[in-house]
Coordinates of C-alpha atoms in Angstrom, one line a residue:
Chain A
M138 CA 76.2 37.9 -58.8
I139 CA 78.2 41.4 -57.6
S140 CA 76.3 41.6 -53.9
F141 CA 76.4 44.9 -52.1
R142 CA 76.9 45.3 -49.0
K143 CA 73.0 47.0 -47.7
R144 CA 73.3 49.9 -45.5
I145 CA 71.3 48.7 -42.3
I146 CA 71.1 51.2 -39.3
P147 CA 70.5 50.5 -35.9
V148 CA 68.6 53.4 -34.1
L149 CA 68.6 54.3 -30.7
L150 CA 66.1 56.3 -28.5
L151 CA 67.3 58.7 -25.6
H152 CA 64.9 59.7 -23.2
K153 CA 65.3 62.0 -20.2
G154 CA 69.4 61.5 -21.0
Q155 CA 69.6 57.7 -21.1
L156 CA 68.2 54.7 -24.2
Y157 CA 65.2 53.7 -24.8
K158 CA 62.8 51.4 -26.8
T159 CA 59.0 52.0 -27.6
V160 CA 55.9 50.2 -28.5
R161 CA 54.3 52.0 -32.0
F162 CA 55.9 55.3 -30.0
Q163 CA 55.0 54.2 -26.5
K164 CA 55.5 52.6 -23.6
P165 CA 59.2 53.3 -22.8
V166 CA 61.8 50.7 -21.7
Y167 CA 64.3 51.1 -20.4
V168 CA 68.0 50.2 -22.8
G169 CA 70.3 51.7 -20.6
D170 CA 73.6 53.8 -20.7
P171 CA 74.0 55.3 -24.3
I172 CA 77.8 55.7 -24.1
N173 CA 78.2 51.8 -23.3
A174 CA 75.7 50.5 -26.1
V175 CA 77.7 53.1 -28.7
K176 CA 80.9 51.8 -27.7
I177 CA 80.3 48.5 -28.3
F178 CA 78.7 49.7 -32.0
N179 CA 82.0 50.5 -32.0
D180 CA 83.3 48.3 -31.5
K181 CA 81.0 45.4 -33.7
E182 CA 81.7 48.1 -36.2
V183 CA 78.3 49.1 -37.1
D184 CA 78.5 51.2 -40.6
E185 CA 76.4 54.3 -38.8
L186 CA 73.8 54.9 -36.5
I187 CA 70.5 57.2 -35.9
L188 CA 70.1 58.6 -32.5
L189 CA 67.1 60.4 -31.9
D190 CA 66.2 62.3 -28.6
I191 CA 62.5 61.5 -28.2
D192 CA 61.6 64.2 -25.9
A193 CA 63.2 67.0 -26.4
S194 CA 60.4 68.5 -29.5
K195 CA 57.7 67.6 -27.1
K196 CA 58.8 69.6 -24.5
N197 CA 59.9 72.5 -26.5
Q198 CA 63.9 71.6 -25.9
E199 CA 67.3 72.1 -27.2
P200 CA 69.2 69.2 -28.4
D201 CA 71.7 68.1 -25.0
F202 CA 74.8 69.0 -26.7
G203 CA 76.9 67.7 -24.0
L204 CA 75.3 64.0 -24.1
I205 CA 75.4 63.9 -27.7
T206 CA 79.2 65.2 -27.6
D207 CA 80.4 62.1 -25.5
I208 CA 78.2 59.7 -27.3
V209 CA 79.6 60.5 -30.1
S210 CA 82.8 60.9 -29.1
E211 CA 82.5 56.9 -28.5
A212 CA 82.4 56.5 -32.2
F213 CA 84.1 56.4 -35.3
M214 CA 81.0 55.7 -37.8
P215 CA 78.9 58.5 -38.8
I216 CA 75.6 59.2 -36.7
A217 CA 72.8 61.6 -37.7
Y218 CA 71.3 62.6 -34.5
G219 CA 67.2 64.2 -34.1
G220 CA 66.1 65.7 -31.3
G221 CA 65.3 69.2 -30.9
V222 CA 67.2 70.9 -33.7
T223 CA 65.3 73.4 -35.1
Q224 CA 67.5 76.3 -35.5
L225 CA 70.8 76.7 -37.8
R226 CA 72.9 76.8 -34.8
H227 CA 71.6 73.8 -33.1
A228 CA 73.1 72.2 -36.9
E229 CA 75.9 74.0 -36.7
K230 CA 76.9 73.2 -32.9
L231 CA 76.0 69.3 -33.6
F232 CA 78.1 69.6 -36.9
Y233 CA 80.8 70.7 -34.8
N234 CA 80.9 68.3 -32.0
G235 CA 81.0 65.5 -35.0
V236 CA 77.9 64.3 -35.7
E237 CA 77.8 63.5 -39.3
K238 CA 73.9 64.6 -40.1
V239 CA 70.8 66.0 -38.2
V240 CA 67.2 64.1 -38.7
L241 CA 64.7 67.2 -39.0
N242 CA 61.3 65.5 -37.9
T243 CA 58.6 68.5 -35.8
V244 CA 60.1 70.8 -37.1
L245 CA 59.0 70.1 -40.6
L246 CA 55.8 70.1 -39.6
K247 CA 55.7 74.4 -39.3
G248 CA 58.2 74.6 -42.6
F249 CA 61.0 73.9 -44.9
G250 CA 62.7 77.2 -43.4
L251 CA 65.7 75.1 -41.6
V252 CA 66.0 72.2 -44.2
E253 CA 66.6 74.9 -46.9
E254 CA 69.1 76.7 -44.8
I255 CA 70.9 73.3 -43.9
S256 CA 70.6 72.1 -46.9
A257 CA 72.7 75.3 -48.1
K258 CA 74.9 76.1 -46.2
Y259 CA 76.2 72.8 -45.6
G260 CA 75.4 70.0 -48.5
A261 CA 71.9 68.1 -48.5
Q262 CA 73.9 64.9 -47.6
S263 CA 74.0 66.6 -44.0
V264 CA 70.1 67.2 -43.2
V265 CA 67.4 63.9 -42.9
A266 CA 63.6 64.7 -43.4
S267 CA 62.1 61.8 -41.2
I268 CA 58.6 61.4 -41.8
D269 CA 56.7 59.5 -39.1
V270 CA 53.0 57.8 -40.4
K271 CA 50.6 56.6 -38.8
K272 CA 46.9 55.3 -39.0
S273 CA 43.8 56.8 -38.2
L274 CA 41.3 55.7 -36.7
L275 CA 39.4 55.2 -40.3
G276 CA 43.1 53.1 -41.1
K277 CA 43.8 55.7 -43.4
K278 CA 47.7 56.0 -43.4
K279 CA 48.6 59.9 -42.2
V280 CA 51.8 62.1 -41.4
F281 CA 52.1 61.5 -37.9
S282 CA 53.5 63.8 -35.1
H283 CA 54.4 62.9 -31.8
A284 CA 54.9 66.1 -30.7
S285 CA 51.5 66.8 -31.2
V286 CA 52.5 70.0 -33.5
S287 CA 48.9 70.1 -35.0
H288 CA 49.7 70.3 -39.4
K289 CA 48.2 70.2 -42.9
M290 CA 50.3 67.7 -44.6
E291 CA 47.8 65.2 -46.2
S292 CA 49.5 63.3 -48.5
I293 CA 52.2 61.2 -47.5
T294 CA 54.6 61.3 -50.9
E295 CA 53.5 65.4 -51.3
F296 CA 55.4 66.0 -48.5
A297 CA 58.0 63.4 -49.0
R298 CA 58.7 65.2 -52.5
L299 CA 58.2 68.1 -50.9
C300 CA 61.4 67.5 -48.2
E301 CA 63.8 66.6 -51.1
S302 CA 63.2 69.3 -53.5
K303 CA 63.8 72.4 -49.8
G304 CA 67.0 70.1 -49.8
A305 CA 66.8 66.9 -47.7
G306 CA 69.5 64.3 -48.7
E307 CA 67.5 61.2 -47.2
I308 CA 63.8 60.7 -46.3
M309 CA 63.5 58.0 -42.9
L310 CA 60.2 56.3 -43.1
N311 CA 59.0 56.2 -39.8
S312 CA 56.4 53.5 -39.7
V313 CA 54.3 54.2 -36.3
D314 CA 52.3 51.9 -35.9
R315 CA 55.0 49.0 -36.5
D316 CA 57.7 50.6 -34.2
G317 CA 58.5 47.8 -31.4
T318 CA 56.0 45.4 -32.7
Y319 CA 58.3 42.8 -35.2
S320 CA 55.7 42.6 -38.0
G321 CA 58.2 43.5 -41.0
Y322 CA 58.4 46.7 -42.4
D323 CA 55.4 48.8 -44.3
L324 CA 56.3 47.4 -48.0
E325 CA 53.3 49.2 -49.8
L326 CA 54.0 52.5 -48.2
I327 CA 57.9 51.7 -48.6
Q328 CA 56.9 51.3 -52.4
A329 CA 54.7 54.4 -52.6
V330 CA 57.5 56.9 -51.0
S331 CA 59.9 56.0 -52.9
A332 CA 59.0 55.6 -56.0
A333 CA 57.7 59.5 -55.7
V334 CA 61.4 60.9 -54.5
S335 CA 64.1 60.0 -56.0
V336 CA 66.7 60.9 -52.8
P337 CA 67.9 57.9 -50.8
L338 CA 65.1 56.1 -48.2
I339 CA 65.8 55.2 -44.9
A340 CA 62.5 51.8 -43.5
C341 CA 62.1 52.2 -39.9
G342 CA 59.8 50.7 -38.0
G343 CA 59.2 46.7 -37.7
A344 CA 62.0 44.9 -38.4
S345 CA 62.6 41.8 -36.9
S346 CA 64.8 39.8 -39.4
K347 CA 67.4 39.8 -42.1
A348 CA 64.6 38.5 -44.5
D349 CA 62.4 41.7 -43.1
F350 CA 65.6 43.9 -45.0
S351 CA 66.1 41.7 -47.7
S352 CA 62.0 43.1 -48.0
A353 CA 62.2 46.4 -47.7
E354 CA 64.8 46.7 -50.0
K355 CA 63.4 45.0 -53.4
S356 CA 60.3 47.6 -52.8
G357 CA 62.8 50.4 -52.5
S358 CA 64.4 51.6 -49.8
S359 CA 68.2 52.5 -50.4
A360 CA 68.7 51.9 -46.4
M361 CA 66.9 49.9 -43.9
A362 CA 67.0 51.0 -40.0
A363 CA 65.8 48.7 -36.7
G364 CA 66.1 49.5 -33.2
S365 CA 64.6 46.7 -31.2
M366 CA 65.5 43.7 -33.5
F367 CA 69.2 45.8 -32.3
V368 CA 69.2 45.9 -28.2
F369 CA 66.1 43.5 -27.4
Q370 CA 66.3 39.4 -27.8
R371 CA 62.9 37.4 -27.4
P372 CA 61.0 36.0 -26.3
H373 CA 60.8 38.8 -22.9
N374 CA 63.1 41.5 -24.8
A375 CA 66.2 41.1 -22.8
V376 CA 68.6 43.8 -23.7
L377 CA 70.9 42.6 -25.1
I378 CA 73.2 44.7 -27.6
S379 CA 73.8 42.9 -31.1
Y380 CA 74.3 43.3 -34.7
D381 CA 74.4 40.3 -36.6
V382 CA 73.2 41.4 -40.8
Chain B
M95 CA 100.8 58.2 -13.8
M96 CA 101.5 54.6 -15.6
Y97 CA 102.1 51.4 -13.3
K98 CA 104.8 53.7 -11.4
K99 CA 103.8 51.8 -8.1
Y100 CA 103.5 48.6 -9.3
N101 CA 106.9 47.4 -10.1
P102 CA 107.3 43.6 -9.2
A103 CA 111.0 43.1 -8.7
A104 CA 110.9 46.8 -6.6
L105 CA 108.6 45.2 -4.4
M106 CA 110.1 42.2 -3.5
S107 CA 112.4 44.8 -2.2
N108 CA 110.1 46.8 -0.5
P109 CA 109.6 45.6 3.5
E110 CA 106.5 47.5 3.5
A111 CA 105.2 45.9 0.8
N112 CA 105.6 42.6 2.0
L113 CA 104.1 43.7 6.0
N114 CA 107.6 44.1 6.9
R115 CA 109.0 40.4 6.7
P116 CA 111.5 39.4 4.1
Y117 CA 109.8 38.2 0.7
Q118 CA 108.6 35.7 0.4
Q119 CA 107.1 33.0 -2.5
C120 CA 105.2 29.9 -1.7
G121 CA 107.1 26.5 -2.3
V122 CA 104.0 25.4 -5.1
S123 CA 102.6 28.2 -6.4
I124 CA 103.6 32.1 -6.9
M125 CA 101.3 33.3 -4.1
D126 CA 103.9 35.5 -2.3
T127 CA 104.3 37.8 1.1
I128 CA 103.5 40.8 -1.3
A129 CA 99.9 42.5 -0.1
D130 CA 99.5 39.3 1.2
P131 CA 99.2 40.0 5.1
D132 CA 97.0 36.8 5.5
I133 CA 99.8 34.7 3.7
T134 CA 101.7 31.7 5.9
F135 CA 104.1 29.4 5.2
D136 CA 105.2 25.9 6.6
E137 CA 108.3 24.4 6.7
K138 CA 108.6 22.9 3.4
G139 CA 107.9 26.9 2.5
I140 CA 104.3 26.2 1.1
S141 CA 102.0 28.2 1.7
N142 CA 98.6 27.6 3.1
Y143 CA 96.9 28.8 0.0
Y144 CA 98.0 25.1 -1.4
Y145 CA 96.9 23.1 2.1
E146 CA 93.3 25.4 1.6
Y147 CA 93.3 24.2 -2.2
L148 CA 93.8 20.0 -1.2
E149 CA 91.1 20.1 1.7
A150 CA 88.5 22.5 -0.7
E151 CA 88.6 20.3 -4.0
K152 CA 88.6 16.6 -1.3
S153 CA 85.0 18.3 0.7
D154 CA 83.4 20.4 -2.0
T155 CA 84.7 18.4 -5.7
K156 CA 83.4 15.3 -7.5
R157 CA 85.2 13.6 -10.6
G158 CA 84.0 10.4 -12.6
E159 CA 81.1 8.7 -12.0
E160 CA 80.5 10.1 -8.6
G161 CA 80.6 13.3 -9.6
E162 CA 78.0 12.5 -12.7
N163 CA 75.8 11.0 -10.2
L164 CA 75.6 13.8 -8.2
Q165 CA 75.0 16.2 -11.2
R166 CA 72.1 13.4 -12.9
F167 CA 71.0 14.0 -9.0
W168 CA 70.6 17.9 -9.0
A169 CA 69.4 17.4 -12.6
E170 CA 66.1 15.0 -12.1
R171 CA 65.8 17.2 -8.5
I172 CA 65.3 20.1 -10.1
K173 CA 64.0 19.3 -13.5
S174 CA 60.7 17.9 -10.4
R175 CA 60.3 21.5 -9.4
P176 CA 59.3 23.4 -12.6
G177 CA 58.4 27.8 -11.9
K178 CA 56.4 29.5 -14.8
N179 CA 57.0 29.1 -18.3
G180 CA 59.1 26.0 -18.2
Y181 CA 62.0 27.0 -16.8
N182 CA 63.4 24.4 -14.0
C183 CA 65.9 27.1 -13.1
I184 CA 68.7 30.4 -13.6
L185 CA 71.8 31.0 -15.1
G186 CA 73.9 33.7 -14.3
L187 CA 75.5 34.5 -17.7
S188 CA 77.8 37.0 -17.8
G189 CA 79.6 35.6 -21.1
G190 CA 82.8 35.1 -19.1
A191 CA 84.2 31.5 -19.5
D192 CA 82.7 29.9 -16.5
S193 CA 79.1 30.6 -17.0
T194 CA 79.1 30.0 -20.6
Y195 CA 80.4 26.4 -19.7
L196 CA 77.7 26.0 -17.1
A197 CA 75.3 26.9 -19.5
F198 CA 76.9 24.0 -21.9
L199 CA 76.4 21.7 -19.1
A200 CA 72.8 22.5 -18.0
K201 CA 72.2 22.0 -22.1
K202 CA 73.5 18.4 -21.7
L203 CA 71.8 17.8 -18.1
G204 CA 68.3 18.1 -20.3
L205 CA 68.2 21.7 -17.9
N206 CA 65.7 24.3 -19.1
P207 CA 67.6 27.7 -17.5
L208 CA 66.1 30.8 -18.1
L209 CA 69.4 32.8 -18.4
V210 CA 70.2 35.8 -17.2
H211 CA 72.1 38.6 -17.9
F212 CA 73.7 41.1 -15.8
D213 CA 74.3 44.2 -17.0
Y214 CA 75.3 47.4 -15.7
G215 CA 76.3 49.3 -18.5
W216 CA 80.3 48.1 -18.8
N217 CA 79.5 45.4 -21.4
S218 CA 82.3 45.3 -23.2
E219 CA 81.4 44.4 -27.5
I220 CA 83.3 40.6 -26.2
A221 CA 80.9 39.9 -23.1
T222 CA 77.5 41.0 -25.3
K223 CA 78.7 38.4 -28.5
N224 CA 79.6 35.3 -26.4
V225 CA 76.0 36.0 -24.3
E226 CA 74.1 36.1 -28.0
N227 CA 76.0 33.4 -29.2
A228 CA 75.0 31.8 -26.5
V229 CA 71.7 32.1 -26.3
K230 CA 72.2 31.1 -30.1
A231 CA 74.1 27.7 -29.4
T232 CA 71.7 26.7 -26.6
G233 CA 68.4 27.8 -27.3
F234 CA 67.9 29.0 -23.9
D235 CA 65.4 31.9 -23.1
L236 CA 67.6 35.1 -22.0
Y237 CA 66.5 37.7 -19.7
T238 CA 68.7 40.6 -18.6
V239 CA 68.0 42.8 -15.7
V240 CA 69.6 46.3 -17.0
M241 CA 70.3 48.6 -14.1
D242 CA 69.3 51.7 -13.4
W243 CA 72.6 53.8 -14.9
T244 CA 72.2 57.0 -13.3
E245 CA 71.7 55.8 -9.8
F246 CA 74.4 52.6 -10.5
K247 CA 77.0 55.7 -11.6
N248 CA 76.7 58.0 -8.1
L249 CA 76.7 54.4 -6.4
Q250 CA 80.2 53.6 -8.1
R251 CA 81.0 57.0 -8.0
S252 CA 80.9 57.2 -4.3
Y253 CA 83.2 54.3 -3.4
F254 CA 85.8 55.8 -5.8
K255 CA 85.5 58.5 -3.1
A256 CA 85.7 56.3 -0.2
S257 CA 89.1 55.0 -1.1
V258 CA 88.0 51.9 -0.3
L259 CA 89.4 48.4 -1.8
D260 CA 86.4 46.3 -3.4
L261 CA 85.1 48.6 -6.2
D262 CA 83.8 45.1 -7.1
V263 CA 81.3 45.3 -3.7
P264 CA 78.2 47.5 -5.7
A265 CA 77.8 45.2 -9.0
D266 CA 78.8 41.6 -7.0
H267 CA 75.9 42.9 -4.9
M268 CA 72.9 43.6 -6.9
I269 CA 73.9 40.5 -9.0
F270 CA 73.2 38.2 -6.1
G271 CA 69.8 40.7 -5.8
A272 CA 69.3 40.2 -9.3
L273 CA 69.7 36.4 -9.5
Y274 CA 67.3 36.2 -6.4
K275 CA 64.2 39.0 -7.7
T276 CA 64.4 37.2 -11.1
A277 CA 64.1 32.9 -9.4
L278 CA 61.3 35.1 -7.1
K279 CA 59.6 36.0 -10.7
F280 CA 59.4 33.1 -12.6
N281 CA 58.7 31.1 -9.2
L282 CA 62.2 29.1 -9.7
K283 CA 63.9 27.5 -6.7
F284 CA 67.2 26.7 -7.8
V285 CA 70.0 29.1 -9.8
L286 CA 72.8 27.3 -11.0
S287 CA 76.3 28.2 -9.8
G288 CA 79.2 28.9 -12.0
N289 CA 81.2 29.1 -8.6
N290 CA 84.1 26.3 -8.2
V291 CA 87.3 25.7 -6.9
W292 CA 88.7 24.0 -9.8
T293 CA 89.8 28.2 -11.2
E294 CA 88.9 30.5 -8.6
H295 CA 89.2 29.0 -4.9
T296 CA 92.5 30.5 -3.6
L297 CA 91.6 33.9 -2.8
P298 CA 93.2 36.0 0.2
K299 CA 90.7 38.0 2.6
S300 CA 92.4 41.1 2.0
W301 CA 91.8 41.5 -1.6
N302 CA 87.7 41.7 -2.0
Y303 CA 85.2 43.0 0.9
N304 CA 81.5 41.0 1.7
K305 CA 79.5 41.7 -1.2
F306 CA 76.5 41.1 1.0
D307 CA 77.0 43.9 3.6
L308 CA 74.5 46.3 3.0
V309 CA 75.2 48.5 5.6
N310 CA 79.2 49.2 4.3
L311 CA 76.8 50.2 0.6
K312 CA 74.1 52.5 2.4
N313 CA 77.3 54.4 4.3
I314 CA 79.6 55.2 1.8
H315 CA 77.1 55.2 -0.5
R316 CA 75.2 57.9 2.3
K317 CA 78.7 59.7 2.9
F318 CA 79.5 60.4 -0.3
E319 CA 76.8 60.9 -3.4
N320 CA 73.6 60.3 -1.3
T321 CA 71.6 60.2 -4.5
P322 CA 68.8 57.9 -4.5
L323 CA 69.2 54.1 -5.1
K324 CA 65.6 53.3 -5.7
H325 CA 66.0 51.1 -8.4
L326 CA 68.7 48.9 -8.0
P327 CA 68.2 45.6 -6.6
A328 CA 70.1 45.6 -3.0
L329 CA 70.3 42.7 -0.7
G330 CA 69.4 43.4 2.7
L331 CA 70.5 40.9 5.3
W332 CA 66.6 39.9 5.7
Q333 CA 66.1 40.0 2.7
H334 CA 68.8 37.5 1.4
A335 CA 67.6 35.2 4.7
Y336 CA 63.6 35.1 2.9
Y337 CA 64.6 33.8 -0.2
Q338 CA 67.1 31.1 1.2
L339 CA 65.3 30.3 4.0
V340 CA 61.8 31.3 3.2
R341 CA 61.4 30.8 -1.0
N342 CA 64.0 28.0 0.2
I343 CA 66.3 28.9 -3.3
E344 CA 69.6 26.6 -4.1
K345 CA 72.1 27.1 -5.3
V346 CA 73.6 24.5 -7.6
P347 CA 77.6 24.9 -8.1
L348 CA 77.5 21.7 -10.7
L349 CA 81.0 23.0 -11.5
N350 CA 82.2 21.3 -8.8
W351 CA 81.2 18.1 -9.9
Q352 CA 83.9 17.3 -12.5
E353 CA 87.0 16.9 -13.8
Y354 CA 87.8 20.6 -14.6
N355 CA 90.2 21.6 -17.0
R356 CA 90.5 25.1 -18.1
D357 CA 91.8 25.1 -21.4
E358 CA 89.9 21.8 -22.6
V359 CA 86.4 24.3 -20.9
I360 CA 87.9 26.8 -23.5
E361 CA 88.0 24.4 -26.9
I362 CA 84.6 23.2 -25.8
I363 CA 82.7 26.2 -25.2
T364 CA 84.5 28.2 -28.1
R365 CA 83.4 24.8 -30.8
E366 CA 80.1 24.7 -29.5
L367 CA 79.0 27.5 -28.6
G368 CA 81.1 29.8 -30.3
W369 CA 82.4 31.4 -27.7
K370 CA 85.2 34.2 -28.2
D371 CA 88.4 34.6 -25.8
Y372 CA 89.5 38.3 -24.3
G373 CA 92.2 37.5 -22.6
G374 CA 92.4 37.3 -19.0
K375 CA 89.8 35.9 -15.7
H376 CA 86.9 38.4 -15.7
Q377 CA 87.8 41.1 -18.7
E378 CA 84.0 40.8 -19.3
S379 CA 83.2 44.3 -18.6
V380 CA 85.1 46.9 -19.0
F381 CA 85.2 48.2 -15.0
T382 CA 86.4 45.0 -14.0
R383 CA 89.2 44.9 -16.4
F384 CA 90.5 49.1 -15.5
Y385 CA 89.4 47.8 -11.7
Q386 CA 91.8 44.3 -11.9
G387 CA 94.0 45.4 -14.8
Y388 CA 95.2 49.3 -13.2
I389 CA 93.5 50.1 -10.2
L390 CA 94.1 47.1 -7.5
P391 CA 97.8 46.7 -8.5
E392 CA 98.7 50.5 -8.3
K393 CA 97.0 51.5 -5.9
F394 CA 96.2 48.7 -3.5
L395 CA 99.8 46.5 -4.8
I396 CA 97.1 43.3 -5.9
D397 CA 97.7 41.5 -8.8
K398 CA 94.8 39.6 -9.2
R399 CA 96.3 37.3 -11.5
K400 CA 98.7 35.3 -9.1
A401 CA 95.6 33.9 -7.2
H402 CA 93.9 32.7 -10.8
L403 CA 97.5 31.5 -11.8
S404 CA 98.1 29.8 -8.4
T405 CA 94.6 27.9 -8.2
L406 CA 95.4 26.4 -11.6
V407 CA 98.8 25.1 -9.9
F408 CA 97.5 24.2 -7.0
G409 CA 95.0 21.9 -9.3
G410 CA 97.8 21.0 -11.4
Q411 CA 96.5 22.4 -14.9
M412 CA 99.3 24.6 -15.4
T413 CA 103.0 24.3 -13.7
K414 CA 104.8 27.1 -11.4
E415 CA 107.4 28.1 -14.9
K416 CA 104.0 28.2 -16.7
A417 CA 102.6 31.1 -14.6
T418 CA 105.8 32.8 -13.5
E419 CA 106.2 33.3 -17.2
I420 CA 102.7 34.6 -17.9
M421 CA 103.3 37.1 -15.3
K422 CA 106.3 38.6 -16.6
E423 CA 103.5 40.4 -18.7
P424 CA 101.7 43.0 -17.2
P425 CA 97.8 42.7 -16.3
Y426 CA 96.9 45.0 -18.6
D427 CA 97.6 45.7 -22.0
P428 CA 99.6 49.0 -21.4
K429 CA 98.1 50.8 -25.0
M430 CA 94.7 50.3 -23.2
I431 CA 95.2 51.2 -20.1
Q432 CA 95.4 55.2 -20.9
Q433 CA 91.6 54.8 -23.3
D434 CA 90.3 52.5 -20.9
F435 CA 91.3 55.2 -17.9
E436 CA 89.7 57.8 -19.9
F437 CA 86.5 56.1 -21.1
V438 CA 85.9 55.2 -17.2
A439 CA 86.0 58.3 -16.1
K440 CA 83.9 59.9 -18.6
K441 CA 81.1 57.1 -17.8
L442 CA 81.0 57.8 -14.2
G443 CA 81.0 61.8 -14.6
F444 CA 84.9 62.5 -13.5
S445 CA 87.0 64.9 -15.6
V446 CA 90.6 63.3 -16.0
E447 CA 92.4 65.6 -13.2
E448 CA 89.5 64.9 -10.8
F449 CA 89.3 60.9 -11.8
H450 CA 93.5 61.3 -11.0
K451 CA 92.7 63.4 -7.8
V452 CA 90.4 60.3 -6.2
L453 CA 92.3 57.4 -7.3
N454 CA 95.4 59.1 -5.1
L455 CA 93.1 59.5 -2.2
P456 CA 94.7 57.3 1.1
N457 CA 93.7 53.9 0.9
V458 CA 90.7 53.7 4.0
K459 CA 89.6 50.6 5.6
H460 CA 86.2 49.3 4.5
E461 CA 85.6 48.9 7.9
F462 CA 85.9 52.6 9.4
Y463 CA 82.3 53.3 6.9
G464 CA 80.5 51.3 9.4
T465 CA 79.5 47.5 8.5
D466 CA 76.1 45.1 9.1
E467 CA 78.3 42.9 12.5
R468 CA 75.5 44.3 14.7
Q469 CA 72.6 43.3 12.2
R470 CA 74.4 40.0 11.8
E471 CA 74.7 39.0 15.1
T472 CA 71.0 40.2 15.9
Y473 CA 70.3 37.6 13.1
Y474 CA 72.1 34.5 14.4
N475 CA 70.6 35.1 18.0
I476 CA 67.4 34.7 16.6
M477 CA 67.8 31.2 14.2
R478 CA 69.3 29.6 17.2
S479 CA 66.4 30.5 19.2
I480 CA 63.9 29.5 16.6
K481 CA 66.2 26.5 15.9
P482 CA 63.5 24.2 17.1
L483 CA 60.8 25.4 15.6
T484 CA 62.4 26.0 12.0
K485 CA 63.5 22.2 12.4
A486 CA 59.7 21.0 13.2
Y487 CA 58.2 22.7 9.8
K488 CA 61.3 21.2 8.0
K489 CA 60.1 17.3 9.3
L490 CA 56.2 18.9 8.6
F491 CA 56.8 20.1 5.5
R492 CA 59.9 19.1 3.1
K493 CA 60.3 15.1 4.2

């Protein structure tokens, strides 16, 4: 049997210009300096990396281009960046500085103009639509906004389909409830969304082992992203970068 | 820019580099007069370092059955005083050979150390891999103390601008602070120490500065960057005394109590703990690699390999010929210098031009910025005056 190498992507979160890791999108724990972390991932020959600034949208800020450039210059692998990208010129500047893909999240809840613009100019492969999913008080999974943007995205699959039709080349699906919990991916959610779209799906939230990657893949995701697993060692969540996949 | 000043052959005939005396090399080892004002020779041309090594080996090390007994005695003592979560000691794990071997030894002795890794933002990939492999192979738990990079970066910038010799002080100082703080947090009484006579005894005084001098550190930082240092585990004199005397935290130099052959040790940890060599001592950090391989030789004419290799020669682990052969190679892979130079500059927030300028400042002695000498005097005076009290206390409470 021919076995293909899985796409396994470390996700790094920027907060106050440094790396942090959250649990359920909250309680950021300090991980360290992003430049050195990316250098280590690079030396580990990681295939791709996702870098998300978790402050930018909340604070209505542009991407920190200087910092991103410094980080990207340590990496030979493609980097997808998200956080505060609200205009075409942001994407342009990021691409110019060596970023491979932009990740759009908050801006999608306000409309799809930017996806269309970037996709038209740079191609669908350069835009990742990121969807955060969280259970409501009543237990129903809903599209969640970490920047508290009110929206009318009732159905997750419908939203994913819209992103695809507007030009997103990939869908990144985050389970907020599983973020930083090591409880495994939300396979049900992956199945539902992967069945609804034909673009590649990146699953995120809950990874704790290689077995989790396999189950997510079987459920229909094309790539598996993970944060805690690659920056922490249990039981003390000791910071140590690893990439054993 | 690369290796202009540090040319060993030219330095031999340069009186200034030899402190205005003729060049001389130790008859036994490769220690010499270049950049070491402390070296002396006897009538046979053998340096003081040889005799000091022999003395330390005699007084501090044990071999064979005697060593094993001592290791076992301490292992039992450590096990009898467990702290939180079933751990019974702290082990600082850098990913280097000595600390990795210490973890192997702890496993062999049946100890349950909490492995503490100190992350000050300069880990190399191999260091993190070595730590990861050691954790997996031993099954011990890991705890990491991460320095706040913004604060630590500013502290390092201050040291560069101060143009002093020992740029390892900020990290070394904070490592001790971090180890003690973690010991306290987990209520542990013992710190396993990788320090040993066999591989690191020889070290000229002028090649480093007192790592515990917090007054000097603070003065240097105040004078240059003067930014807040709130989250770093600084270790003041009084706090140090508190850890040692009141909390009674003890260092246990396990490696001194057995035969220690570096080649054998590397063979064991490679086989048992999946350890990988990164070439050269203390190169687990990109910063230390750059500091010891470039700044020390270029700016201070110090090649630390002379001391490292001489220690091995004194202990019969290496011949002088082999050490001489190794010294013919530059201290640092020349291809790496440029790459590391730019990386270090960028990480510290210097432009390449600024970094050149800073590195070209005239050298300044640490003492110029003020030391903790007076604090230390007060401390010793107090200790002397309360000695009868502490003696009585020990008699009463510690058998």
